[in-house]
């Protein structure tokens, strides 16, 4: 093994026999998406994989890369080509590649990664960011001239080609068209022609409305029904076109899971290129403000039903981005003012301020919220660079949770004066959120449902991945059989049809949650 490779304990072929989950992949859609994301992200990574995933500077969060690794290792069925769009330096490429390597179902592996590999960072920033990679992988190669030109193509080759997944990695240098009038490079046409059925698509390079439409229209015919599509930018507000696409074609793409900004969908019903052409315009301006309003309100409603606590801020800022893009700046500012005034949005104040500085970008550059173009020269523009996560406060300010007769108290450590104090935790619409004031220095801290849940987990731990698989399988068994029992079958039969069958899948997440919250004794009853 050369110095440029890292050790993976279970090399190809065959993957890791222990890594296969016993989860029936057809029940995946029945699992609570947030629950699945958290469970996967918390699975321990093999130590060599954990180290490898940390090595490459990435614009994704560690949680997102852990999700990608685990997804490819456990939940990809091993069929078809895996395609990545927008690897940058390859943090996500490595997560996908290592996951594929360990997947025991894969008989043949092919990972195709597409990027323009240039013009993403300015030269100084690119050289600073890539310095550790150049040191590690640059021996015997002069990578600096290409980096000086703003290209990271050679560095990408040097970093990944000799890796354990390098044998099945194909690197394609091509630009997706960001405008309808832009030409499609030959390298992209050749790459698309060479593809077999796609088993999994990871999208992190659609930095415009049109590129998203182009990619999905071009690849939809090759996407296997039942395959998984990971949109890394789904949660990032500037890329409002990603949720706009997913929501427009929600009958075809079903949400399976999410971690931070990355959302995973299952391609569940055939979608024709013509339908994309017809229903998703070339430019967002072809849709009016009301259409975006309805679309993001639907997204918001679904997220609340799922208990996705970041849904309100995510979809509100995406609505702001869409309005700003359309030139509806007054309306965009009004929404941001409402965010600033809403107590539940306070943990997201810096994100809201960032969105106010520049909420979106077009292929021509950042969009500002000022009415007069150019009046924001001193402000930091929106960048195609995703933040990766919607940060929401400091978890370490909550030291503990105490369950009391009247509800719950949080035990907090004040960031200002280090005072430890207990305070009653209010709930808003059933969700644990509220502001607490330090009795010593008066500094206040806002606790949102995620921070509360994290602290509570020390007492009532979130089920592990294996427990979740077991609970889901148990719930599936219950939902598939209860209505057939003699005593129930009569009750459930209407005009000769047992209607319980139709509710099988729908009931699985409900029963899973009930089982998860039941104690051992209750589950046996
Ligand atoms: C957010 S970065 C990807 C981050 C990466 N997945 C990681 O792990 O750090 C976006 C990437 O998309 C690429 N990109 C942006 N627009 C593109 C286009 N129109 N065609 C091809 N690549 C594009 C950029 O060059 C950049 O490498």
Coordinates of C-alpha atoms and ligand atoms in Angstrom, one line a residue:
X1 CA 0.0 0.0 0.0
X2 CA 1.5 3.4 -1.0
X3 CA 1.8 6.3 1.4
X4 CA -1.1 7.9 -0.3
X5 CA -3.6 5.3 0.8
X6 CA -5.2 4.9 4.1
X7 CA -6.1 1.6 5.8
X8 CA -9.6 0.3 5.7
X9 CA -10.0 -2.8 7.7
X10 CA -12.3 -4.5 5.3
X11 CA -11.1 -4.1 1.8
X12 CA -13.1 -5.0 -1.4
X13 CA -14.6 -7.3 -2.5
X14 CA -17.2 -8.5 -0.1
X15 CA -17.6 -5.5 2.2
X16 CA -18.0 -5.9 5.9
X17 CA -20.4 -8.8 6.7
X18 CA -21.1 -7.3 10.1
X19 CA -22.1 -4.0 8.8
X20 CA -25.3 -5.1 7.1
X21 CA -28.3 -4.0 9.1
X22 CA -31.2 -6.4 9.4
X23 CA -33.5 -3.6 8.4
X24 CA -35.8 -4.6 5.5
X25 CA -35.1 -1.8 3.0
X26 CA -38.7 -1.7 2.0
X27 CA -39.7 -0.5 5.5
X28 CA -37.2 2.4 5.3
X29 CA -39.9 4.8 4.3
X30 CA -41.9 3.9 7.4
X31 CA -39.2 5.2 9.8
X32 CA -39.4 8.7 11.2
X33 CA -36.9 10.6 9.0
X34 CA -35.4 12.6 11.9
X35 CA -35.1 9.5 14.0
X36 CA -33.3 7.6 11.3
X37 CA -30.9 10.4 10.6
X38 CA -30.0 10.8 14.3
X39 CA -29.6 7.0 14.7
X40 CA -27.3 6.7 11.7
X41 CA -25.3 9.7 12.6
X42 CA -24.6 8.3 16.1
X43 CA -23.5 4.9 15.0
X44 CA -19.9 4.5 15.9
X45 CA -17.6 4.8 12.9
X46 CA -14.8 2.3 12.5
X47 CA -11.7 4.3 13.9
X48 CA -9.8 4.3 10.6
X49 CA -12.9 5.5 8.7
X50 CA -13.5 8.3 11.4
X51 CA -10.0 9.5 10.9
X52 CA -10.2 9.4 7.1
X53 CA -13.5 11.3 7.1
X54 CA -11.9 14.1 9.2
X55 CA -8.8 14.4 6.9
X56 CA -10.3 16.3 3.9
X57 CA -11.4 19.9 4.4
X58 CA -15.1 19.8 3.6
X59 CA -18.1 22.2 3.4
X60 CA -20.3 19.5 4.9
X61 CA -20.7 18.8 8.6
X62 CA -19.2 15.7 10.2
X63 CA -22.7 14.5 10.9
X64 CA -23.6 14.7 7.2
X65 CA -20.5 12.8 6.2
X66 CA -21.2 10.2 8.8
X67 CA -24.8 9.9 7.4
X68 CA -23.4 9.5 3.9
X69 CA -20.9 6.8 4.9
X70 CA -23.5 4.8 6.9
X71 CA -26.1 5.2 4.2
X72 CA -23.8 3.7 1.6
X73 CA -22.5 1.0 3.9
X74 CA -25.9 -0.1 5.2
X75 CA -28.9 1.3 3.3
X76 CA -27.8 1.4 -0.3
X77 CA -28.9 -1.9 -1.8
X78 CA -25.5 -2.3 -3.7
X79 CA -27.2 -2.0 -7.1
X80 CA -26.3 0.5 -9.8
X81 CA -23.9 3.3 -10.3
X82 CA -23.4 5.9 -7.6
X83 CA -23.1 9.5 -8.9
X84 CA -21.9 12.5 -7.0
X85 CA -22.2 16.1 -8.3
X86 CA -20.1 18.7 -6.6
X87 CA -17.4 17.0 -4.5
X88 CA -15.1 20.0 -4.1
X89 CA -12.0 18.5 -2.4
X90 CA -13.8 15.2 -1.9
X91 CA -14.9 15.1 1.8
X92 CA -18.2 13.7 0.6
X93 CA -16.6 11.5 -2.1
X94 CA -14.6 9.8 0.6
X95 CA -17.7 9.2 2.8
X96 CA -19.5 7.7 -0.2
X97 CA -16.5 5.7 -1.4
X98 CA -15.7 4.2 2.0
X99 CA -19.4 3.4 2.6
X100 CA -19.5 1.6 -0.8
X101 CA -16.4 -0.3 0.0
X102 CA -17.9 -1.7 3.2
X103 CA -21.3 -2.5 1.8
X104 CA -21.7 -6.3 1.7
X105 CA -24.5 -6.2 -0.9
X106 CA -22.4 -4.5 -3.6
X107 CA -21.2 -6.9 -6.3
X108 CA -19.8 -4.2 -8.6
X109 CA -19.0 -0.7 -7.6
X110 CA -18.8 2.4 -9.6
X111 CA -18.6 6.0 -8.2
X112 CA -18.7 8.8 -10.7
X113 CA -18.0 12.3 -9.4
X114 CA -18.6 15.4 -11.4
X115 CA -17.4 18.9 -10.7
X116 CA -16.0 21.9 -12.7
X117 CA -13.0 21.6 -10.3
X118 CA -12.1 25.3 -10.6
X119 CA -13.2 28.8 -9.8
X120 CA -14.8 27.9 -6.5
X121 CA -12.5 29.7 -4.0
X122 CA -10.2 32.6 -4.8
X123 CA -6.6 31.4 -5.2
X124 CA -5.2 32.5 -1.8
X125 CA -8.1 30.9 0.0
X126 CA -7.8 27.7 -2.1
X127 CA -4.1 27.4 -1.3
X128 CA -4.7 28.0 2.4
X129 CA -7.5 25.4 2.5
X130 CA -5.7 22.8 0.6
X131 CA -2.3 23.1 2.3
X132 CA -2.7 19.9 4.4
X133 CA -3.8 17.9 1.4
X134 CA -0.9 19.2 -0.7
X135 CA 1.5 18.2 2.1
X136 CA 0.0 14.7 2.4
X137 CA -0.7 13.8 -1.2
X138 CA 1.6 16.2 -3.2
X139 CA 4.8 14.2 -2.9
X140 CA 6.5 14.0 -6.3
X141 CA 3.9 16.2 -8.0
X142 CA 3.9 19.9 -8.5
X143 CA 0.3 20.8 -7.6
X144 CA 1.0 24.5 -7.0
X145 CA 0.7 25.7 -10.7
X146 CA -2.8 24.3 -11.0
X147 CA -3.8 25.7 -7.6
X148 CA -2.4 29.1 -8.7
X149 CA -4.9 28.9 -11.6
X150 CA -7.7 28.2 -9.1
X151 CA -8.0 24.6 -10.2
X152 CA -8.3 21.7 -7.7
X153 CA -8.6 19.0 -10.3
X154 CA -5.1 17.7 -10.1
X155 CA -5.1 17.8 -6.3
X156 CA -8.4 15.8 -6.3
X157 CA -6.8 13.1 -8.5
X158 CA -3.8 13.0 -6.2
X159 CA -5.9 12.7 -3.1
X160 CA -8.4 10.1 -4.2
X161 CA -7.0 8.1 -7.2
X162 CA -4.7 6.0 -5.0
X163 CA -7.2 5.5 -2.2
X164 CA -8.9 2.1 -1.5
X165 CA -12.0 3.4 -3.4
X166 CA -9.9 4.9 -6.2
X167 CA -10.2 1.6 -8.1
X168 CA -13.9 2.3 -8.7
X169 CA -13.9 6.1 -8.7
X170 CA -14.3 8.0 -12.0
X171 CA -13.6 11.8 -11.9
X172 CA -15.3 13.9 -14.5
X173 CA -14.4 17.5 -15.0
X174 CA -17.5 19.3 -16.3
X175 CA -19.7 22.3 -15.7
X176 CA -23.4 21.9 -15.3
X177 CA -25.1 24.7 -17.2
X178 CA -26.3 27.4 -14.8
X179 CA -28.4 29.1 -17.5
X180 CA -30.7 27.6 -20.2
X181 CA -28.6 29.2 -23.0
X182 CA -25.3 27.7 -21.7
X183 CA -23.9 24.8 -23.7
X184 CA -23.5 21.3 -22.2
X185 CA -19.8 20.3 -22.2
X186 CA -18.9 17.1 -24.2
X187 CA -17.3 15.6 -21.1
X188 CA -20.6 15.7 -19.3
X189 CA -22.5 14.2 -22.3
X190 CA -19.9 11.4 -22.5
X191 CA -20.2 10.8 -18.7
X192 CA -24.0 10.7 -18.8
X193 CA -23.9 8.3 -21.8
X194 CA -21.5 6.0 -20.0
X195 CA -23.8 5.7 -17.0
X196 CA -25.8 2.5 -16.3
X197 CA -28.8 2.6 -14.0
X198 CA -28.1 5.0 -11.1
X199 CA -28.5 3.4 -7.7
X200 CA -27.8 6.6 -5.7
X201 CA -27.3 10.2 -6.5
X202 CA -25.7 12.7 -4.2
X203 CA -26.2 16.4 -5.2
X204 CA -23.9 19.1 -3.8
X205 CA -23.1 21.0 -7.0
X206 CA -26.4 22.5 -8.1
X207 CA -25.8 26.1 -7.2
X208 CA -28.5 27.5 -9.4
X209 CA -32.2 27.0 -10.2
X210 CA -31.4 26.0 -13.8
X211 CA -28.5 23.6 -12.9
X212 CA -31.0 21.7 -10.7
X213 CA -33.5 21.4 -13.4
X214 CA -30.9 20.4 -16.0
X215 CA -29.4 17.7 -13.7
X216 CA -32.6 16.2 -12.7
X217 CA -34.1 16.2 -16.2
X218 CA -30.9 14.7 -17.6
X219 CA -30.5 12.0 -15.0
X220 CA -34.1 11.1 -14.3
X221 CA -34.2 8.5 -17.1
X222 CA -31.2 6.7 -15.5
X223 CA -32.4 6.8 -11.9
X224 CA -33.6 3.4 -10.8
X225 CA -37.0 3.3 -9.3
X226 CA -36.4 3.0 -5.5
X227 CA -33.0 4.6 -5.7
X228 CA -31.9 7.2 -3.2
X229 CA -31.2 10.9 -3.9
X230 CA -29.2 12.9 -1.3
X231 CA -29.5 16.7 -1.6
X232 CA -26.8 18.3 0.5
X233 CA -28.1 21.8 0.0
X234 CA -31.7 21.0 0.8
X235 CA -31.5 22.8 4.1
X236 CA -29.4 25.8 3.1
X237 CA -31.6 28.9 2.5
X238 CA -29.8 30.3 -0.5
X239 CA -30.5 27.1 -2.5
X240 CA -34.3 27.5 -2.3
X241 CA -34.5 25.7 -5.7
X242 CA -33.7 22.3 -4.1
X243 CA -36.8 22.1 -1.8
X244 CA -38.7 23.8 -4.6
X245 CA -37.9 20.9 -6.9
X246 CA -38.5 18.2 -4.2
X247 CA -41.8 19.7 -3.2
X248 CA -43.0 20.2 -6.8
X249 CA -42.3 16.5 -7.5
X250 CA -43.3 15.2 -4.0
X251 CA -45.3 12.4 -5.5
X252 CA -42.1 11.1 -7.0
X253 CA -39.6 11.7 -4.2
X254 CA -40.4 10.6 -0.7
X255 CA -38.3 11.9 2.3
X256 CA -36.5 9.2 4.1
X257 CA -34.1 11.0 6.4
X258 CA -32.1 14.1 7.1
X259 CA -29.1 15.3 9.1
X260 CA -28.3 19.1 9.2
X261 CA -28.8 20.4 5.6
X262 CA -28.6 17.0 3.9
X263 CA -32.0 15.4 3.0
X264 CA -32.4 11.9 1.6
X265 CA -35.2 11.0 -0.7
X266 CA -36.4 7.8 -2.3
X267 CA -37.3 7.9 -6.0
X268 CA -40.7 6.2 -5.6
X269 CA -42.7 6.8 -8.7
X270 CA -41.5 7.3 -12.3
X271 CA -41.1 10.9 -13.3
X272 CA -40.9 11.8 -17.0
X273 CA -38.4 14.3 -18.3
X274 CA -41.4 16.1 -20.0
X275 CA -43.1 16.5 -16.7
X276 CA -40.0 18.2 -15.3
X277 CA -39.8 20.4 -18.4
X278 CA -43.5 21.3 -18.1
X279 CA -43.8 21.9 -14.3
X280 CA -40.4 23.2 -13.3
X281 CA -39.7 26.4 -15.3
X282 CA -36.2 27.4 -16.5
X283 CA -36.2 30.4 -14.2
X284 CA -37.9 31.0 -10.8
X285 CA -39.2 34.3 -12.1
X286 CA -41.8 32.3 -14.1
X287 CA -43.5 31.5 -10.8
X288 CA -45.1 34.3 -8.8
X289 CA -44.6 35.1 -5.2
X290 CA -47.8 33.3 -4.2
X291 CA -46.6 30.0 -5.7
X292 CA -43.4 30.1 -3.6
X293 CA -45.5 31.1 -0.6
X294 CA -47.8 28.1 -1.0
X295 CA -44.9 25.8 -1.7
X296 CA -42.9 26.7 1.4
X297 CA -46.0 26.8 3.6
X298 CA -46.7 23.2 2.6
X299 CA -43.0 22.3 3.4
X300 CA -43.4 24.0 6.8
X301 CA -46.6 22.2 7.6
X302 CA -45.1 18.8 6.8
X303 CA -42.0 19.6 8.8
X304 CA -44.1 20.4 11.9
X305 CA -46.0 17.2 11.5
X306 CA -42.6 15.3 11.5
X307 CA -41.4 17.2 14.6
X308 CA -38.6 18.7 12.5
X309 CA -37.7 21.6 14.8
X310 CA -35.6 23.5 12.3
X311 CA -38.4 23.5 9.7
X312 CA -39.8 26.9 10.6
X313 CA -36.5 28.7 10.2
X314 CA -35.4 26.7 7.2
X315 CA -38.5 27.2 5.1
X316 CA -39.1 30.8 6.2
X317 CA -35.5 31.8 5.1
X318 CA -36.0 29.9 1.9
X319 CA -39.2 31.8 1.3
X320 CA -37.2 35.0 1.9
X321 CA -34.5 33.9 -0.6
X322 CA -37.1 33.1 -3.2
X323 CA -38.9 36.5 -2.7
X324 CA -35.5 38.4 -2.9
X325 CA -34.6 36.5 -6.1
X326 CA -37.9 37.6 -7.6
X327 CA -37.3 41.2 -6.6
X328 CA -40.0 41.1 -3.9
X329 CA -37.6 42.7 -1.5
X330 CA -40.1 44.5 0.7
X331 CA -41.9 41.3 1.4
X332 CA -38.6 39.5 2.0
X333 CA -37.6 42.2 4.6
X334 CA -41.1 42.0 6.2
X335 CA -40.6 38.2 6.7
X336 CA -37.1 38.7 8.2
X337 CA -38.5 41.4 10.6
X338 CA -41.1 38.9 11.7
X339 CA -38.3 36.3 12.3
X340 CA -36.4 38.8 14.4
X341 CA -39.5 39.5 16.5
X342 CA -40.4 35.8 17.1
X343 CA -39.0 34.3 20.3
X344 CA -38.7 30.8 18.8
X345 CA -36.4 32.2 16.1
X346 CA -33.9 33.8 18.5
X347 CA -31.5 30.9 18.5
X348 CA -31.1 31.5 14.8
X349 CA -30.4 35.2 15.1
X350 CA -27.0 35.0 13.4
X351 CA -28.4 32.9 10.5
X352 CA -31.3 35.4 10.1
X353 CA -28.8 38.3 10.0
X354 CA -26.7 36.5 7.4
X355 CA -29.8 35.9 5.3
X356 CA -30.6 39.6 5.7
X357 CA -27.2 40.6 4.4
X358 CA -27.7 38.6 1.2
X359 CA -30.4 36.0 1.0
X360 CA -29.7 34.4 -2.4
X361 CA -27.5 34.4 -5.5
X362 CA -28.3 34.2 -9.2
X363 CA -25.7 32.9 -11.8
X364 CA -24.7 36.6 -12.0
X365 CA -23.9 37.1 -8.4
X366 CA -25.4 37.8 -5.0
X367 CA -28.9 39.2 -4.5
X368 CA -29.2 42.1 -2.0
X369 CA -32.2 43.2 0.0
X370 CA -31.5 46.8 -0.6
X371 CA -33.8 48.5 -3.2
X372 CA -30.9 50.4 -4.8
X373 CA -28.5 48.0 -6.5
X374 CA -24.9 48.3 -5.3
X375 CA -25.7 50.0 -2.0
X376 CA -24.5 47.0 0.0
X377 CA -20.9 47.0 -1.0
X378 CA -19.7 46.8 2.6
X379 CA -21.8 43.7 3.3
X380 CA -20.7 40.1 3.1
X381 CA -22.5 38.6 0.0
X382 CA -24.3 35.3 0.0
X383 CA -22.0 32.6 -1.2
X384 CA -22.7 29.4 -3.0
X385 CA -20.7 27.9 -0.2
X386 CA -23.1 26.1 2.1
X387 CA -22.8 26.5 5.8
X388 CA -23.6 22.8 6.2
X389 CA -25.7 23.3 9.2
X390 CA -28.3 25.5 10.8
X391 CA -26.7 26.1 14.1
X392 CA -29.0 26.5 17.0
X393 CA -27.3 27.5 20.2
X394 CA -24.8 26.0 22.6
X395 CA -25.7 22.5 23.8
X396 CA -23.3 22.8 26.7
X397 CA -25.3 25.5 28.4
X398 CA -27.8 22.8 29.5
X399 CA -26.1 20.8 32.2
X400 CA -29.1 18.5 33.0
X401 CA -32.8 18.1 32.9
X402 CA -34.8 17.3 36.1
X403 CA -38.3 15.9 35.7
X404 CA -40.6 17.4 38.3
X405 CA -44.2 16.9 39.3
X406 CA -45.2 20.0 37.2
X407 CA -43.1 19.2 34.1
X408 CA -39.4 19.7 33.8
X409 CA -36.6 21.9 35.0
X410 CA -33.4 22.6 33.1
X411 CA -30.2 22.9 34.9
X412 CA -28.1 25.6 33.2
X413 CA -24.6 26.9 33.5
X414 CA -24.5 30.6 32.7
X415 CA -22.0 31.4 29.9
X416 CA -21.6 34.9 31.4
X417 CA -20.7 34.2 35.0
X418 CA -20.5 30.4 35.2
X419 CA -23.3 30.3 37.8
X420 CA -25.2 27.0 37.8
X421 CA -29.0 27.3 38.2
X422 CA -32.3 25.5 37.7
X423 CA -35.2 27.0 35.9
X424 CA -38.6 25.7 34.9
X425 CA -38.7 24.7 31.2
X426 CA -41.8 26.1 29.4
X427 CA -43.3 24.5 26.4
X428 CA -44.8 26.2 23.3
X429 CA -47.4 24.2 21.3
X430 CA -46.2 21.1 23.1
X431 CA -42.5 21.7 22.3
X432 CA -40.0 22.3 25.0
X433 CA -38.7 25.8 24.3
X434 CA -38.2 29.0 26.4
X435 CA -36.0 31.7 27.7
X436 CA -34.1 31.4 31.1
X437 CA -32.4 34.2 33.0
X438 CA -29.4 33.8 35.1
X439 CA -30.3 34.8 38.7
X440 CA -26.7 36.1 39.3
X441 CA -25.8 38.2 36.3
X442 CA -29.1 38.4 34.4
X443 CA -27.8 37.0 31.1
X444 CA -30.5 35.0 29.3
X445 CA -30.3 31.8 27.3
X446 CA -32.9 30.4 24.9
X447 CA -33.5 26.7 25.0
X448 CA -35.0 25.1 21.9
X449 CA -36.5 21.6 21.6
X450 CA -33.2 20.1 20.2
X451 CA -31.1 21.3 23.2
X452 CA -33.8 20.1 25.6
X453 CA -34.0 16.7 23.8
X454 CA -30.2 16.4 23.9
X455 CA -30.1 17.0 27.6
X456 CA -33.0 14.7 28.2
X457 CA -31.4 11.9 26.3
X458 CA -28.9 11.4 29.2
X459 CA -31.9 10.1 31.2
X460 CA -34.0 8.7 28.4
X461 CA -31.5 7.7 25.6
X462 CA -32.5 7.8 22.0
X463 CA -32.7 4.2 20.7
X464 CA -29.5 2.9 19.1
X465 CA -29.6 2.1 15.4
X466 CA -30.0 -1.6 16.1
X467 CA -32.8 -0.9 18.6
X468 CA -34.5 1.3 16.0
X469 CA -34.2 -1.5 13.4
X470 CA -35.7 -4.0 15.9
X471 CA -38.5 -1.6 16.9
X472 CA -39.3 -0.9 13.3
X473 CA -39.4 -4.5 12.3
X474 CA -41.5 -5.3 15.3
X475 CA -43.9 -2.5 14.4
X476 CA -44.1 -3.8 10.9
X477 CA -45.0 -7.2 12.2
X478 CA -47.8 -5.7 14.3
X479 CA -49.2 -3.5 11.6
X480 CA -49.2 -6.4 9.1
X481 CA -51.1 -8.8 11.3
X482 CA -53.4 -7.0 13.8
X483 CA -56.3 -6.5 11.4
X484 CA -56.2 -10.1 10.2
X485 CA -56.9 -11.5 13.7
X486 CA -60.3 -13.1 13.7
X487 CA -61.8 -10.7 16.2
X488 CA -60.6 -7.7 14.3
X489 CA -61.1 -8.9 10.7
X490 CA -64.9 -8.7 11.1
X491 CA -64.8 -5.2 12.4
X492 CA -62.3 -4.1 9.8
X493 CA -64.1 -5.6 6.8
X494 CA -66.2 -3.3 4.7
X495 CA -67.9 -4.5 1.5
X496 CA -65.8 -7.6 1.6
X497 CA -62.5 -5.7 1.9
X498 CA -60.4 -5.7 5.0
X499 CA -59.5 -2.0 5.2
X500 CA -56.8 -2.5 7.8
X501 CA -54.4 -3.5 5.0
X502 CA -54.4 -0.1 3.5
X503 CA -53.1 1.3 6.8
X504 CA -50.2 -1.1 7.2
X505 CA -47.4 1.2 6.1
X506 CA -49.0 4.3 7.4
X507 CA -49.1 2.9 10.9
X508 CA -45.5 1.7 11.2
X509 CA -43.9 5.0 12.4
X510 CA -46.8 5.5 14.9
X511 CA -46.4 2.0 16.3
X512 CA -42.6 2.4 16.3
X513 CA -42.8 5.6 18.3
X514 CA -45.2 3.9 20.7
X515 CA -42.9 0.9 21.2
X516 CA -39.9 3.2 21.7
X517 CA -41.6 5.1 24.5
X518 CA -43.1 2.0 26.1
X519 CA -41.1 0.3 28.8
X520 CA -40.0 -3.3 28.5
X521 CA -42.9 -4.6 30.5
X522 CA -45.4 -2.6 28.3
X523 CA -43.9 -4.1 25.2
X524 CA -44.4 -7.6 26.3
X525 CA -48.1 -7.1 27.0
Ligands
LIG1 C1 -20.4 23.1 -1.7 S1 -19.2 22.6 -2.7 C2 -19.2 20.9 -2.5 C3 -18.7 20.5 -1.1 C4 -18.3 19.0 -1.0 N1 -19.3 18.1 -1.3 C5 -17.5 18.7 0.2 O1 -17.5 17.6 0.7 O2 -16.9 19.7 0.8 C6 -19.9 22.8 -4.3 C7 -19.1 22.2 -5.4 O3 -19.9 22.3 -6.6 C8 -19.1 22.7 -7.7 N2 -20.0 23.4 -8.6 C9 -20.7 24.5 -8.4 N3 -21.4 24.8 -9.5 C10 -21.1 23.9 -10.4 C11 -21.6 23.6 -11.8 N4 -22.4 24.4 -12.4 N5 -21.1 22.6 -12.4 C12 -20.2 21.7 -11.8 N6 -19.8 21.9 -10.6 C13 -20.2 23.0 -9.9 C14 -18.0 23.6 -7.1 O4 -16.9 23.6 -8.0 C15 -17.8 23.0 -5.8 O5 -16.7 22.1 -5.8

